[in-house]
Coordinates of C-alpha atoms in Angstrom, one line a residue:
Chain A
A679 CA 72.1 69.5 89.4
Q680 CA 73.9 72.4 88.1
K681 CA 72.3 76.0 89.4
I682 CA 73.6 77.5 86.1
T683 CA 74.2 75.6 82.6
Q684 CA 75.8 77.0 79.7
T685 CA 75.7 74.1 77.0
Q686 CA 77.7 76.0 74.4
P687 CA 81.4 75.7 75.1
G688 CA 82.2 77.6 71.8
M689 CA 80.1 79.8 69.4
F690 CA 80.9 81.3 66.1
V691 CA 79.2 84.1 64.4
Q692 CA 80.0 86.5 61.5
E693 CA 80.1 90.1 62.1
K694 CA 77.0 92.2 61.9
E695 CA 74.8 88.9 62.5
A696 CA 72.9 88.3 65.6
V697 CA 73.9 85.4 68.0
T698 CA 72.3 83.9 71.1
L699 CA 73.9 82.4 73.8
D700 CA 72.3 79.8 75.9
C701 CA 71.7 79.7 79.7
T702 CA 69.4 77.6 81.9
Y703 CA 69.2 77.7 85.5
D704 CA 67.8 75.8 88.2
T705 CA 66.3 77.1 91.5
S706 CA 63.0 76.8 93.6
D707 CA 63.7 80.4 94.9
P708 CA 60.9 82.4 93.8
S709 CA 62.8 85.6 93.9
Y710 CA 66.2 85.5 91.9
G711 CA 68.2 87.6 89.5
L712 CA 70.3 86.6 86.3
F713 CA 73.2 88.2 85.1
W714 CA 75.4 88.1 82.0
Y715 CA 79.1 89.1 82.5
K716 CA 81.5 89.6 79.4
Q717 CA 85.1 88.5 80.0
P718 CA 87.7 89.7 77.1
S719 CA 91.1 87.8 76.5
S720 CA 92.4 90.9 78.9
G721 CA 90.6 89.2 82.0
E722 CA 88.5 91.9 83.5
M723 CA 84.6 90.9 84.2
I724 CA 82.2 93.3 82.3
F725 CA 78.7 93.3 83.6
L726 CA 76.2 93.3 80.5
I727 CA 72.7 93.0 81.6
Y728 CA 70.4 92.0 84.5
Q729 CA 67.0 90.2 84.7
G730 CA 64.9 90.1 88.0
S731 CA 62.7 86.9 88.4
Y732 CA 59.8 89.4 88.8
D733 CA 60.5 91.6 85.9
Q734 CA 57.5 91.5 83.1
Q735 CA 59.8 92.6 80.4
N736 CA 62.8 91.0 78.9
A737 CA 66.1 93.3 79.7
T738 CA 67.6 95.1 76.9
E739 CA 70.9 97.2 77.1
G740 CA 71.8 98.5 73.6
R741 CA 72.8 95.6 71.5
Y742 CA 72.2 93.2 74.4
S743 CA 68.8 91.8 75.1
L744 CA 67.9 88.8 77.5
N745 CA 65.4 86.3 76.2
F746 CA 63.9 85.4 79.7
Q747 CA 61.6 82.3 79.7
K748 CA 60.7 81.8 83.2
A749 CA 58.6 78.5 82.8
R750 CA 61.4 77.1 80.8
K751 CA 64.1 78.4 83.3
S752 CA 66.1 80.1 80.7
A753 CA 67.9 83.2 80.3
N754 CA 69.3 83.5 76.8
L755 CA 71.6 86.3 75.9
V756 CA 71.0 87.9 72.5
I757 CA 73.8 90.1 71.0
S758 CA 72.6 91.7 67.8
A759 CA 75.0 93.2 64.9
S760 CA 77.8 91.3 66.6
Q761 CA 81.1 93.1 66.3
L762 CA 84.7 92.0 66.5
G763 CA 85.0 93.5 69.8
D764 CA 82.3 91.2 70.9
S765 CA 84.9 88.1 70.9
A766 CA 85.2 86.9 74.5
M767 CA 83.9 84.6 77.2
Y768 CA 80.3 85.3 78.3
F769 CA 79.2 84.0 81.7
C770 CA 75.5 83.6 83.0
A771 CA 75.2 84.0 87.0
M772 CA 72.3 83.8 89.1
R773 CA 71.5 85.3 92.4
E774 CA 69.1 83.5 94.9
D775 CA 67.5 85.7 97.3
E776 CA 66.0 83.9 99.8
Y777 CA 66.8 80.1 100.1
T778 CA 70.7 80.4 100.3
G779 CA 70.7 82.8 103.5
T780 CA 73.2 84.8 101.8
A781 CA 71.3 87.0 99.4
S782 CA 74.3 88.2 97.5
K783 CA 75.8 85.3 96.5
L784 CA 76.5 84.8 92.7
T785 CA 77.0 81.4 90.7
F786 CA 78.3 81.4 87.5
G787 CA 77.9 79.1 84.7
T788 CA 81.2 77.8 82.8
G789 CA 81.0 80.3 80.2
T790 CA 80.8 80.2 76.3
R791 CA 83.4 81.4 74.3
L792 CA 82.2 83.5 71.3
Q793 CA 84.5 84.4 68.2
V794 CA 82.9 87.0 65.7
T795 CA 84.6 86.4 62.6
L796 CA 84.6 88.7 59.1
Chain B
D873 CA 84.1 107.4 88.0
A874 CA 86.5 105.0 89.1
G875 CA 85.9 101.3 89.2
V876 CA 87.1 98.6 91.4
I877 CA 90.6 98.7 91.9
Q878 CA 92.9 95.7 92.7
S879 CA 96.4 95.4 93.2
P880 CA 99.0 93.9 92.0
R881 CA 97.7 92.9 88.7
H882 CA 100.2 90.2 88.5
E883 CA 101.8 88.2 91.2
V884 CA 104.5 85.5 91.1
T885 CA 105.5 83.8 94.2
E886 CA 107.4 80.9 95.5
M887 CA 105.6 78.0 97.4
G888 CA 105.5 78.8 101.2
Q889 CA 105.5 82.6 100.8
E890 CA 102.6 85.1 101.9
V891 CA 100.6 86.8 99.6
T892 CA 98.6 89.8 99.9
L893 CA 95.8 91.0 97.3
R894 CA 94.4 94.4 97.8
C895 CA 91.1 95.9 96.6
K896 CA 89.3 99.3 96.6
P897 CA 85.8 98.9 96.2
I898 CA 83.6 101.5 94.1
S899 CA 83.0 104.4 96.4
G900 CA 79.6 104.3 98.2
H901 CA 79.3 100.4 97.6
D902 CA 78.5 98.6 100.9
Y903 CA 79.1 95.2 99.8
L904 CA 82.7 93.6 98.8
F905 CA 83.2 90.2 97.4
W906 CA 86.2 88.1 96.7
Y907 CA 86.1 85.5 93.8
R908 CA 88.5 83.2 92.7
Q909 CA 88.7 81.8 89.0
T910 CA 90.4 78.6 87.9
M911 CA 89.9 76.4 84.6
M912 CA 89.0 73.5 87.0
R913 CA 86.5 75.0 89.2
G914 CA 85.3 78.3 87.2
L915 CA 84.4 81.3 89.1
E916 CA 83.8 80.7 93.2
L917 CA 82.7 83.3 95.6
L918 CA 85.5 83.2 98.5
I919 CA 83.9 85.7 101.1
Y920 CA 81.7 88.7 101.1
F921 CA 81.6 91.7 103.4
N922 CA 78.5 94.0 104.1
N923 CA 79.6 97.2 105.9
N924 CA 83.2 95.9 106.4
V925 CA 81.6 92.7 108.1
P926 CA 82.2 89.4 107.1
I927 CA 78.9 87.8 106.1
D928 CA 79.7 84.3 104.5
D929 CA 83.0 83.1 104.4
S930 CA 82.0 79.3 103.6
G931 CA 83.8 79.6 100.2
M932 CA 87.1 80.2 101.8
P933 CA 89.1 77.2 101.1
E934 CA 91.0 76.7 104.2
D935 CA 92.7 78.3 106.9
R936 CA 95.5 79.5 104.8
F937 CA 93.0 82.0 103.5
S938 CA 91.9 85.0 105.3
A939 CA 90.1 88.4 104.4
K940 CA 89.9 91.6 106.2
M941 CA 87.9 94.8 105.5
P942 CA 89.0 97.5 108.0
N943 CA 87.5 100.2 106.5
A944 CA 84.8 101.0 103.7
S945 CA 87.3 101.8 101.1
F946 CA 90.0 98.8 101.4
S947 CA 89.9 95.2 101.7
T948 CA 92.8 92.3 101.8
L949 CA 92.7 88.7 100.7
K950 CA 95.8 87.0 102.1
I951 CA 97.1 83.6 101.6
Q952 CA 99.6 82.1 103.9
P953 CA 101.8 80.0 103.2
S954 CA 100.9 79.9 99.5
E955 CA 100.8 76.9 97.5
P956 CA 101.0 76.1 93.8
R957 CA 97.2 75.1 93.7
D958 CA 96.2 78.6 94.9
S959 CA 97.3 79.6 91.5
A960 CA 94.3 81.5 89.8
V961 CA 92.7 84.9 89.0
Y962 CA 91.3 86.5 92.2
F963 CA 88.5 88.9 91.7
C964 CA 87.2 91.6 93.8
A965 CA 83.6 93.0 93.2
S966 CA 81.4 95.4 94.9
S967 CA 77.8 96.4 95.0
F968 CA 75.6 99.0 96.2
G969 CA 73.1 96.6 98.0
G970 CA 73.2 92.9 98.3
E971 CA 70.7 92.4 95.6
E972 CA 72.2 94.8 93.0
T973 CA 74.7 94.3 90.4
Q974 CA 78.2 93.4 91.3
Y975 CA 80.9 95.4 89.5
F976 CA 84.3 93.4 89.1
G977 CA 87.7 94.8 89.3
P978 CA 90.3 93.7 86.8
G979 CA 91.8 90.5 88.8
T980 CA 95.0 89.9 90.1
R981 CA 96.8 87.0 88.3
L982 CA 98.5 84.9 90.9
L983 CA 101.1 82.2 90.1
V984 CA 102.6 80.2 93.1
L985 CA 105.7 78.3 92.0

């Protein structure tokens, strides 16, 4: 089974609207972390937001929030008030802390390409 | 603050040549990671270091690939000899602590002809 699944290869959203990018994960590790990264067309990987498996509250960073539903193993990224500059690939990633034996390894999903339109 | 620095940003070489990619992590970070991104395989971890010591190199594709970290501010990823299937974007990332956020460099786009 895929450890990180992003089922939306591409999404469109109108400027100023909110958009949700889906991410589901698969782990039996009790301690893990979930990350979202943005990759614009220029190619760099930009960290957006982090959620720890023991965090009680959903993470928020400015216009980004992470809708963490632990029982459903989902960690969806919500971008509010979309801007043209949000057009990019978005990757969900997971770090498993105990079972892999290598605490720092990130496993990435295949990404979702978001296009913000006028 | 300076982020992770990688050089070169682009590299075009011929099959069989040696390629060396360079990375300077964020100052004070004790973990350094090398990733490779391709259309077919996505983003995959090649190797990572903690305090300049290689911890996990299970992602290194084969013996043609080697990585070193001679000091806390410099790492290299070497491919010798290079092959067309090595064409990819190679990212270096660093973090302060093994469970902390990894910050990525701009990547090196490698094309092997």
